[in-house]
Short mmCIF file of C-alpha atoms and ligand atoms in Angstrom, two decimals:
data_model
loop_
_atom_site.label_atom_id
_atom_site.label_comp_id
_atom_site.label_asym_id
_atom_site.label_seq_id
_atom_site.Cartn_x
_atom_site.Cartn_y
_atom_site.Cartn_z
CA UNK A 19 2.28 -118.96 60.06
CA UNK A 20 5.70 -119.23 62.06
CA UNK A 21 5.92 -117.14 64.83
CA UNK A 22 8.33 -114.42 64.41
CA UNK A 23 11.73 -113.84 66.51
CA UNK A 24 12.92 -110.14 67.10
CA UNK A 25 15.98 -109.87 69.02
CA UNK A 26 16.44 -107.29 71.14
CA UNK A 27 20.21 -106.10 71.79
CA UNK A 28 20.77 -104.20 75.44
CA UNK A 29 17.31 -105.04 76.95
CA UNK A 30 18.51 -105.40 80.22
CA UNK A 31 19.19 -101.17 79.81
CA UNK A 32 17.24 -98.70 79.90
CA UNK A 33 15.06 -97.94 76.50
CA UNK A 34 15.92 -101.60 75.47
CA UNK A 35 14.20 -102.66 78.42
CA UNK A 36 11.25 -100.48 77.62
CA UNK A 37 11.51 -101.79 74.75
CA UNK A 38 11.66 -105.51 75.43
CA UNK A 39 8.22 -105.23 77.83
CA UNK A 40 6.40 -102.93 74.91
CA UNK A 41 6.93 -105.88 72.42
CA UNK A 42 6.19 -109.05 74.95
CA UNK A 43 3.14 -107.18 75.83
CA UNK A 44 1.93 -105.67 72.48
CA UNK A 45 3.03 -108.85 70.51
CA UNK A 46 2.10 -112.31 72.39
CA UNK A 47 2.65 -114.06 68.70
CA UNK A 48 6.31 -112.81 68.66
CA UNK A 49 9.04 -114.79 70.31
CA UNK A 50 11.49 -111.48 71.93
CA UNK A 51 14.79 -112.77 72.80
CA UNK A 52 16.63 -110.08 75.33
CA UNK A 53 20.49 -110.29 74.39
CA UNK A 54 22.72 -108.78 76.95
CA UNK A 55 25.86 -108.70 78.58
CA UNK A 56 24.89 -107.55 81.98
CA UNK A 57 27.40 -104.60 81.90
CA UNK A 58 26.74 -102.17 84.75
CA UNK A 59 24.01 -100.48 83.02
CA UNK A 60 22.04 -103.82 82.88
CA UNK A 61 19.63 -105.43 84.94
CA UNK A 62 16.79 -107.98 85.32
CA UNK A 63 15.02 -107.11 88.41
CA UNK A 64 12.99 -104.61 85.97
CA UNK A 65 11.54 -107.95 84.01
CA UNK A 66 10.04 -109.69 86.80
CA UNK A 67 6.68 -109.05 85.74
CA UNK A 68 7.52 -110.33 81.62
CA UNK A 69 9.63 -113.20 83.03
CA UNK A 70 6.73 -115.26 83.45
CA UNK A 71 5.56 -115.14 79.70
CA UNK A 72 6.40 -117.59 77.08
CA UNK A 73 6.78 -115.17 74.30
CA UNK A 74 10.12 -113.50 76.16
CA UNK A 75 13.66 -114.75 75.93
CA UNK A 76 17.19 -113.85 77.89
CA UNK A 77 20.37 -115.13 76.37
CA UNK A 78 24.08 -113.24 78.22
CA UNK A 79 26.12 -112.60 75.83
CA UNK A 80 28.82 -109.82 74.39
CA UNK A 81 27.71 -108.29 70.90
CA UNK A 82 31.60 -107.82 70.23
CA UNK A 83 32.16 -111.95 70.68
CA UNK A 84 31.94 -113.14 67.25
CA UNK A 85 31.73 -116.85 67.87
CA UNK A 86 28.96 -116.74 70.31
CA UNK A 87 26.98 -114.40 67.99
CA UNK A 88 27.46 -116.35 65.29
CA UNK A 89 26.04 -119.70 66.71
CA UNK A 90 23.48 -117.85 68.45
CA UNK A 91 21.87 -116.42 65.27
CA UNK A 92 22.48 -119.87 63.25
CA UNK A 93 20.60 -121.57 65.92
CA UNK A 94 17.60 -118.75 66.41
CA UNK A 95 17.20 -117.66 62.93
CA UNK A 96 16.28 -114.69 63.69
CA UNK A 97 13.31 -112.61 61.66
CA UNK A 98 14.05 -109.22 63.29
CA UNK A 99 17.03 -107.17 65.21
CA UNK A 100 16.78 -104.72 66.80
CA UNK A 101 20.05 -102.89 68.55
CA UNK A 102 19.98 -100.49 71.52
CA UNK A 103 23.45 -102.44 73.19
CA UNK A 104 25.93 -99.89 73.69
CA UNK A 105 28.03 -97.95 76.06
CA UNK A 106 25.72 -94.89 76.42
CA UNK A 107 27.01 -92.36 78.85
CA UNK A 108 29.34 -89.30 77.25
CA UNK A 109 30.95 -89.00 80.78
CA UNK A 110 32.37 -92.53 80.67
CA UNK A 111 33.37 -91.91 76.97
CA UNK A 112 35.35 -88.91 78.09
CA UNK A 113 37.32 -90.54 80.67
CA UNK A 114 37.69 -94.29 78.90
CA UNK A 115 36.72 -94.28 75.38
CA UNK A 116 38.06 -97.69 74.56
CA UNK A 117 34.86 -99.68 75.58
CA UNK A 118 33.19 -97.46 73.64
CA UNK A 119 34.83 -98.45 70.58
CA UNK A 120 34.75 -102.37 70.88
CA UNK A 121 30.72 -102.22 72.25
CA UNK A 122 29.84 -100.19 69.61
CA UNK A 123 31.95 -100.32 66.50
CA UNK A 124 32.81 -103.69 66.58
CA UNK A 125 29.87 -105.43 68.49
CA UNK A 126 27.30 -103.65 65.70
CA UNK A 127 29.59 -105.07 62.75
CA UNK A 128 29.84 -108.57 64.68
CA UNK A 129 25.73 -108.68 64.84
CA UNK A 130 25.81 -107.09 60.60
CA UNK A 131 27.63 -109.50 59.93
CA UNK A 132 25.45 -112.53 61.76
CA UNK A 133 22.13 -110.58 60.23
CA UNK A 134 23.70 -110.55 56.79
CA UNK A 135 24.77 -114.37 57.43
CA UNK A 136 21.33 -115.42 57.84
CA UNK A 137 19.23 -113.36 55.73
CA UNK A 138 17.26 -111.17 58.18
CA UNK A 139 14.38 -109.04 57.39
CA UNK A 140 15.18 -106.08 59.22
CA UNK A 141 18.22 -104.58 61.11
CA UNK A 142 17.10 -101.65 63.27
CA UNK A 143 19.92 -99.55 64.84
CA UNK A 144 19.25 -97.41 67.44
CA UNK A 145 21.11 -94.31 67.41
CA UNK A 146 21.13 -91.00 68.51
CA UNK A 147 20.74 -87.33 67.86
CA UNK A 148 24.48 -86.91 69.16
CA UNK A 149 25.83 -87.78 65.85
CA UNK A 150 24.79 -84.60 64.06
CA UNK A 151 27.31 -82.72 67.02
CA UNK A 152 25.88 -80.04 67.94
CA UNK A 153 22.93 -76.76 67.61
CA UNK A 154 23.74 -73.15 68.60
CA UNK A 155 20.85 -71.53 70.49
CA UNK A 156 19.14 -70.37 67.15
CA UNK A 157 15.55 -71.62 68.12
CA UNK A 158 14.92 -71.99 64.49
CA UNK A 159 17.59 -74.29 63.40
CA UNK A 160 17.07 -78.49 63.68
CA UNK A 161 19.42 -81.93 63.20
CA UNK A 162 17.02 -83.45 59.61
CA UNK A 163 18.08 -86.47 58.27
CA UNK A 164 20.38 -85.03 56.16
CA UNK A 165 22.20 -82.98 58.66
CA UNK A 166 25.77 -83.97 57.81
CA UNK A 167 27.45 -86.24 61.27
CA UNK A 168 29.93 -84.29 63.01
CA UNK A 169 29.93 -86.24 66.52
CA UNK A 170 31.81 -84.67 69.10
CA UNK A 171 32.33 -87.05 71.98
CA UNK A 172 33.96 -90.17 71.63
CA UNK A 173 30.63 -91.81 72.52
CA UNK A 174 28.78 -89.87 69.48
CA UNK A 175 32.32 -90.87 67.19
CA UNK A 176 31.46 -94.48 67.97
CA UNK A 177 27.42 -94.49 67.40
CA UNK A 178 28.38 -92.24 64.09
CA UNK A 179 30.87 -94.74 62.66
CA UNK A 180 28.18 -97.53 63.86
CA UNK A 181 25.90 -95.89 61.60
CA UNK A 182 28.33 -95.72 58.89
CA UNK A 183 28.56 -99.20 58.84
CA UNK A 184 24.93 -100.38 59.21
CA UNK A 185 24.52 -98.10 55.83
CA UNK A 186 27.68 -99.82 54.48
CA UNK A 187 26.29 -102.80 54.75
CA UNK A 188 22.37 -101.91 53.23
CA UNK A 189 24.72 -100.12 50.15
CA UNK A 190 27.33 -103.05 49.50
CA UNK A 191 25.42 -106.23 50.44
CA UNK A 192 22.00 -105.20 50.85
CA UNK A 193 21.25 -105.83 54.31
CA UNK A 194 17.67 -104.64 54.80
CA UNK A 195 17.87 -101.66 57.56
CA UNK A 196 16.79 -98.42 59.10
CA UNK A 197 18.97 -96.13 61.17
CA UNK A 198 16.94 -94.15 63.99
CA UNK A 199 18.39 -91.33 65.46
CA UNK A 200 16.81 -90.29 69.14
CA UNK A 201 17.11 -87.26 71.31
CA UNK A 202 17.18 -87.49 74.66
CA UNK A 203 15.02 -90.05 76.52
CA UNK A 204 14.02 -90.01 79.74
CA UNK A 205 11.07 -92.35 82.16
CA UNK A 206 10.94 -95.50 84.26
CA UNK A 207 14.61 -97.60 84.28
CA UNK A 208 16.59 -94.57 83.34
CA UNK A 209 20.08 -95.32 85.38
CA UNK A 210 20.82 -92.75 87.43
CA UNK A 211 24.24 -91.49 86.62
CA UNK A 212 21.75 -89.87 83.48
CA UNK A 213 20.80 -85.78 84.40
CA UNK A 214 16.76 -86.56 84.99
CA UNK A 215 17.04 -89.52 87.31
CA UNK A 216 20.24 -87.97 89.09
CA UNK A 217 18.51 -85.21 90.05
CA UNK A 218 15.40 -87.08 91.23
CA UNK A 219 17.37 -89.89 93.41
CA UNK A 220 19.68 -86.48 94.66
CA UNK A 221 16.84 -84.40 95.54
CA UNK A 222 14.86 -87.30 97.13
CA UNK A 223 17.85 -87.78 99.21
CA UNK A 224 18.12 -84.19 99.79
CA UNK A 225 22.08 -84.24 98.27
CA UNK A 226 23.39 -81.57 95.88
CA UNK A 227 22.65 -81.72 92.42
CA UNK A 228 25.88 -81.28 89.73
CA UNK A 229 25.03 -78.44 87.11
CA UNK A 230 27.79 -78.79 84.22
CA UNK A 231 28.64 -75.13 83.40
CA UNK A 232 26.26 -72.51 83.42
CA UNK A 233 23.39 -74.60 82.96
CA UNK A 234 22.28 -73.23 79.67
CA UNK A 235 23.02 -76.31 77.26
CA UNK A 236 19.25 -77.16 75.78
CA UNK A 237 18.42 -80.87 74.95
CA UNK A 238 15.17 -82.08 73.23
CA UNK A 239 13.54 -84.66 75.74
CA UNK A 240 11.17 -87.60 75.17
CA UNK A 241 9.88 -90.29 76.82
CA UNK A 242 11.12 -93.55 76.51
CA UNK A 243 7.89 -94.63 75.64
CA UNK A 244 6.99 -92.88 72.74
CA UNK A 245 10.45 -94.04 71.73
CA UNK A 246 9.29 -97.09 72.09
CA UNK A 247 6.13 -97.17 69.79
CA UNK A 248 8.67 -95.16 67.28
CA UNK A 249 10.59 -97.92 66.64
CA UNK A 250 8.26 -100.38 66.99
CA UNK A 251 6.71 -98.45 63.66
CA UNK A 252 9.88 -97.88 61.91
CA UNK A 253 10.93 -101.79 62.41
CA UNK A 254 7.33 -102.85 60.62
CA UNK A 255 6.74 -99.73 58.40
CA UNK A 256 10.19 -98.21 57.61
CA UNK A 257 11.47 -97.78 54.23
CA UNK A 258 14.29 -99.89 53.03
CA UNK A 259 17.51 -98.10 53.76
CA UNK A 260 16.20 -94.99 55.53
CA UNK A 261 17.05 -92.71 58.43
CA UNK A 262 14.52 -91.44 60.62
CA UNK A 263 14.78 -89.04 63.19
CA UNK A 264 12.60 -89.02 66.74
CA UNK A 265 12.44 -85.91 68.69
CA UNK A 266 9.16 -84.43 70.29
CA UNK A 267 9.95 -80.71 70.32
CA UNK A 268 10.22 -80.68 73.89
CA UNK A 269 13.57 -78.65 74.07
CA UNK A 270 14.59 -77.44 77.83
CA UNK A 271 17.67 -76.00 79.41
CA UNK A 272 19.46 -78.06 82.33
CA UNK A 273 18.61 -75.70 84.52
CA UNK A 274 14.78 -75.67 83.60
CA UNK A 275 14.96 -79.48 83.69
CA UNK A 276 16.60 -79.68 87.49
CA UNK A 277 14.22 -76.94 88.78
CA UNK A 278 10.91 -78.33 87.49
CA UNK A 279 11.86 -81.64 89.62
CA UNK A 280 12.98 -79.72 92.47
CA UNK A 281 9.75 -77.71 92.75
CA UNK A 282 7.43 -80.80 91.84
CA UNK A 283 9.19 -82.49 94.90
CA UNK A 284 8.78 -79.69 97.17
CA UNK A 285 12.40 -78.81 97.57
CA UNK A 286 14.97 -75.71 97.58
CA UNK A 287 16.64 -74.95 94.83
CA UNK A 288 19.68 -74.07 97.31
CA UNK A 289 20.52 -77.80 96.19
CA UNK A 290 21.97 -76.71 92.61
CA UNK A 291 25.65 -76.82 92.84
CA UNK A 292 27.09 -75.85 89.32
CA UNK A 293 30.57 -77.65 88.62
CA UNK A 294 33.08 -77.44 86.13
CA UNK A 295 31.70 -78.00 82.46
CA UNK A 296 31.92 -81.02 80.54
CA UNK A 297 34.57 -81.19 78.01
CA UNK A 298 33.12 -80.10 74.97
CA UNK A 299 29.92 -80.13 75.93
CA UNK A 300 27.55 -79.89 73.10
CA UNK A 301 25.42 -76.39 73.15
CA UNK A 302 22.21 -78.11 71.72
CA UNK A 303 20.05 -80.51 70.36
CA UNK A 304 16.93 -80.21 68.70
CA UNK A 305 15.28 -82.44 66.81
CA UNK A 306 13.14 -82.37 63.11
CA UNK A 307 10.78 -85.16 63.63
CA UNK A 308 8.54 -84.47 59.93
CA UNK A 309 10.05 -87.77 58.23
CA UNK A 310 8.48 -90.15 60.65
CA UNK A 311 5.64 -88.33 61.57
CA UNK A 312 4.75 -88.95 58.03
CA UNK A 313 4.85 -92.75 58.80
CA UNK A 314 1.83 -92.05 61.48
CA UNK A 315 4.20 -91.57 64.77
CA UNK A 316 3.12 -88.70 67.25
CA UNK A 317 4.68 -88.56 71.31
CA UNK A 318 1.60 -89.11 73.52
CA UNK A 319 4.00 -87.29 76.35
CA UNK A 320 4.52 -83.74 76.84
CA UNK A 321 7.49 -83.00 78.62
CA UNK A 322 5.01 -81.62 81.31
CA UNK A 323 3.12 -84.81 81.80
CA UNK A 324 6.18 -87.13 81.14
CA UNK A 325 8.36 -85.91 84.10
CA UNK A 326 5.33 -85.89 85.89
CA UNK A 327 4.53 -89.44 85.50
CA UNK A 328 8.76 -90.12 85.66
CA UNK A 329 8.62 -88.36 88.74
CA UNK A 330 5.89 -90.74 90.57
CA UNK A 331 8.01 -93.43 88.79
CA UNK A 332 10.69 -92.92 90.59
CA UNK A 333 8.76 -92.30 94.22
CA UNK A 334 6.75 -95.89 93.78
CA UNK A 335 9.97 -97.65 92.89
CA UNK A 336 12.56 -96.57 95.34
CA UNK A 337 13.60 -100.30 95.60
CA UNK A 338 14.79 -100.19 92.22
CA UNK A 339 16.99 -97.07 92.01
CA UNK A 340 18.47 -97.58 95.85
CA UNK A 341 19.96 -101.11 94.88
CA UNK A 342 21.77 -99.29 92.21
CA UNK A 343 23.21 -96.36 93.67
CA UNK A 344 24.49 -98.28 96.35
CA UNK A 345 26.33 -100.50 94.93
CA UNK A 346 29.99 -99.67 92.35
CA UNK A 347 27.62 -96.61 91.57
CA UNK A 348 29.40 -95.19 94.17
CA UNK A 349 32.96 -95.48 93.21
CA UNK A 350 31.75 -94.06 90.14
CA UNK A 351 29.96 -90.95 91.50
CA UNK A 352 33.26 -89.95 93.74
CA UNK A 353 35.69 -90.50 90.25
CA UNK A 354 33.68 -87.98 88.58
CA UNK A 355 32.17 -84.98 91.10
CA UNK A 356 33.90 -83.17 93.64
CA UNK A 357 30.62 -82.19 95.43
P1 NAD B 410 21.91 -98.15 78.74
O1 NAD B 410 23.32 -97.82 79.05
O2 NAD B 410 20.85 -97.90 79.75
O3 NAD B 410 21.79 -99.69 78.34
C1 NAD B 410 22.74 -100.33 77.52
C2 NAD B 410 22.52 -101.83 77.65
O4 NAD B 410 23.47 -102.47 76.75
C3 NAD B 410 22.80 -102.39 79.04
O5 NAD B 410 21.79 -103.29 79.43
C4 NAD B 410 24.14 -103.10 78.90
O6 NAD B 410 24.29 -104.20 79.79
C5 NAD B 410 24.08 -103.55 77.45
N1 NAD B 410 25.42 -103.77 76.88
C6 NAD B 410 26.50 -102.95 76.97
N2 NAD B 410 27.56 -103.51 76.35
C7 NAD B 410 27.13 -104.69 75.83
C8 NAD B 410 27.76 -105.72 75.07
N3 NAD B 410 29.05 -105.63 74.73
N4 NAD B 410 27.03 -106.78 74.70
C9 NAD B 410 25.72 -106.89 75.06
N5 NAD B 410 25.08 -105.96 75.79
C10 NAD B 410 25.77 -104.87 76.17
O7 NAD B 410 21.61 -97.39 77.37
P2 NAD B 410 20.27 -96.68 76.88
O8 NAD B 410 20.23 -95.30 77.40
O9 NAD B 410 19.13 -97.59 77.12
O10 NAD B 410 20.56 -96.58 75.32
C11 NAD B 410 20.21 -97.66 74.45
C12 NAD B 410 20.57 -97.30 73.03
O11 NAD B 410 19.85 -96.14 72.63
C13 NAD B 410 22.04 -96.97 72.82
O12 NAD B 410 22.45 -97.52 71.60
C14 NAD B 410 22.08 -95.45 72.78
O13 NAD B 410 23.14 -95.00 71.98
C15 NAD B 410 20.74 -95.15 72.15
N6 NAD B 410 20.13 -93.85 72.50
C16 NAD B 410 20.01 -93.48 73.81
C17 NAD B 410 19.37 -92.28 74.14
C18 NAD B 410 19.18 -91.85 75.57
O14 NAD B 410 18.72 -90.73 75.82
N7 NAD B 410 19.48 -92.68 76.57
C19 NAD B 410 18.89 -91.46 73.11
C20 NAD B 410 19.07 -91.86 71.78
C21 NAD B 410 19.67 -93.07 71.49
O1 DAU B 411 20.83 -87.00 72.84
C1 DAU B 411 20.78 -88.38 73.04
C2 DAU B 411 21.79 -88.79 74.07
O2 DAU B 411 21.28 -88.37 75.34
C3 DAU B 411 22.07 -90.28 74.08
O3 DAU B 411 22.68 -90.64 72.87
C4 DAU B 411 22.99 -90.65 75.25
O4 DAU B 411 23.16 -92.06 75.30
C5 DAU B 411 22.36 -90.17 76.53
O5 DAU B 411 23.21 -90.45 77.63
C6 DAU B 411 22.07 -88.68 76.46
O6 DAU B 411 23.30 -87.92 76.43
P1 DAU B 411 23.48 -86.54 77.23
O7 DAU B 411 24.91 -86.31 77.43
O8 DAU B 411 22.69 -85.46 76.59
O9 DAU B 411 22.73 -86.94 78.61
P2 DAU B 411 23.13 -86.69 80.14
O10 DAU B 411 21.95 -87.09 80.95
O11 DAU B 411 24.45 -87.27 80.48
O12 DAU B 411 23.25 -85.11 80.20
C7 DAU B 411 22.15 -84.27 79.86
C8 DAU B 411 22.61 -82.84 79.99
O13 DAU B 411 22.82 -82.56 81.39
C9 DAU B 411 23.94 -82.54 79.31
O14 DAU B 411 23.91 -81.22 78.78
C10 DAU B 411 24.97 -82.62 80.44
C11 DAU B 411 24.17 -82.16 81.65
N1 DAU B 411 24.57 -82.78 82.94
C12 DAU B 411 24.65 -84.14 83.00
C13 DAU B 411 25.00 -84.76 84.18
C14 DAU B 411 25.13 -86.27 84.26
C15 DAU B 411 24.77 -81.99 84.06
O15 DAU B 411 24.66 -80.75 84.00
N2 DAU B 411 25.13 -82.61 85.23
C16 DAU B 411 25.26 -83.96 85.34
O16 DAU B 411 25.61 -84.45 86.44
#
């Protein structure tokens, strides 16, 4: 039997790059091609170890450049895609949202269109909890899969009409897909402009940490690995057409977050500085998991034992994190605090 080919958009990133050693690793019969543009949020120091194996591919390329996609899937042929590529961060959204809208509005409908040209057997987009908008503190209350999308950022606009497209396409042409829709991840390769490894590189360096706002919006954390094994499942097992959720029930305020890795490191929580609140910052996420926990998928993390094990991450791989936020990290970081 031919060996299959999954492409895997934005695995130079951070859950795509999970993602990318999870499938090398679990499947030496596939062929994973890595497809990414190297933005600042890439890198391919973290693949040293996978580079070595003949079952992993790297092509550079921009989603959103149509001619290069298209020969690249006429020449590969591709079985599978999967699609993490995007601009990610909702601070970057708030102060240029154009990018936003090319890498993810355009880019996905550039690769649709290349999957739809060739016949794939499954498109899996990768999107996130952010599209439902937002909770109010109501402990009771969860995004489901029918939660109507009422994004609130231009980041969540442009994964929202992203997903509005990839079900456009499974409606009018009948593009075989699944839309996943994440909370928030967290674990090994998480760039640190992100709130968890932020606060670790800060406190580790003994620098102030930036609370947005009181410190009381919640978000439902998991780790990148039992994202991970979620897809994986969803890309072999999903139905046809569906949406599936992935959320742990592991819902935490900021403020909980920063303090549990200020105490498991053994610092003061004098370090908390809060600073003026993101513009419409979303109160809460929380996640209903049920529809693809009935495919077989349960977290093997607790939130406990995953920032744990992120925590000693970070510690063993200093190398990794330091080369980053040394480099145009740090133009960034002085644009957007005044600490
Ligand atoms: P990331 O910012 O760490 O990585 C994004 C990757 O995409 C980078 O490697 C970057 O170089 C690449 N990329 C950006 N523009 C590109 C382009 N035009 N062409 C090709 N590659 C390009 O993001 P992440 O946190 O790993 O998120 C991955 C996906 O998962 C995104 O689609 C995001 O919306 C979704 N998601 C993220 C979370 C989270 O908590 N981080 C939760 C749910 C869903
Ligand atoms: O919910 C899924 C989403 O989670 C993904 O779609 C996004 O790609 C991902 O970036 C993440 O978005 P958030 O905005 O929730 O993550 P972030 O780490 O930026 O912020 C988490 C919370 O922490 C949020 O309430 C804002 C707050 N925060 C963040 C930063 C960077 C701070 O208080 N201070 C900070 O410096």
């Amino acid at each position: 039997m031919a060996r299959k080919k999954v492409l895997v958009t934005g695995g130079a990133g951070f859950i795509g790059g999970n993602f990318v050693q999870y499938m090398v690793n679990k499947y030496p019969d596939y062929d994973i091609y890595n497809l990414d543009l190297l933005t600042y949020a890439g890198d391919l120091t973290k693949h040293k170890e996978i580079e070595k194996k003949d079952n992993y591919h790297f092509v550079k390329a921009d989603i959103a450049d149509r001619d290069a996609i298209t020969a690249l899937f006429e020449k590969e042929q591709f079985d599978y895609v999967t699609h993490f590529a995007a601009e990610s961060h909702v601070d970057r959204s708030i102060t240029d949202p154009e990018i936003f809208v090319v890498t993810n509005v355009l880019g996905t409908q550039v690769l649709l269109d290349a999957s739809k040209a060739i016949g794939v057997t499954k498109f899996v987009h990768v999107s996130t909890d952010e599209v439902y908008g937002e909770l109010d503190f109501d402990p009771t209350t969860f995004f489901t899969e029918d939660t109507p999308l009422q994004p609130n950022s231009p980041y969540s606009a442009s994964k929202a009409s992203s997903d509005m497209l990839v079900r456009a396409y499974h409606e009018t042409f009948g593009l075989p897909i699944n839309i996943t829709r994440c909370s928030n991840n967290y674990g090994p390769y998480h760039f640190p402009e992100k709130l968890i490894p932020l606060t670790i590189s800060r406190v580790l360096n003994d620098q102030k940490i930036p609370v947005y706002g009181d410190g009381k919006n919640i978000r439902d954390w998991l780790h990148v690995l039992d994202h991970c094994a979620a897809i994986d499942l969803v890309l072999h097992e999903g139905a046809n057409g569906e949406v599936y959720n992935v959320g742990g029930h592991n819902e935490r305020t900021n403020l909980e977050v920063v303090k549990t890795i200020i105490s498991t490191l053994g610092k003061s929580e004098e370090l908390i500085e809060f600073v003026t609140d993101r513009l419409g910052h979303d109160k809460r996420y929380a996640i209903d998991p049920t529809k693809l926990e009935a495919l077989g998928w349960k977290p093997t993390y607790t939130f406990e034992s995953g920032i744990a094990q992120t925590i000693q991450w970070y510690l063993d791989n200093k190398e990794w994190w330091e080369q980053i936020i040394s480099g145009e990290y740090q133009n960034y970081f002085e644009k957007q605090y005044t600490l």
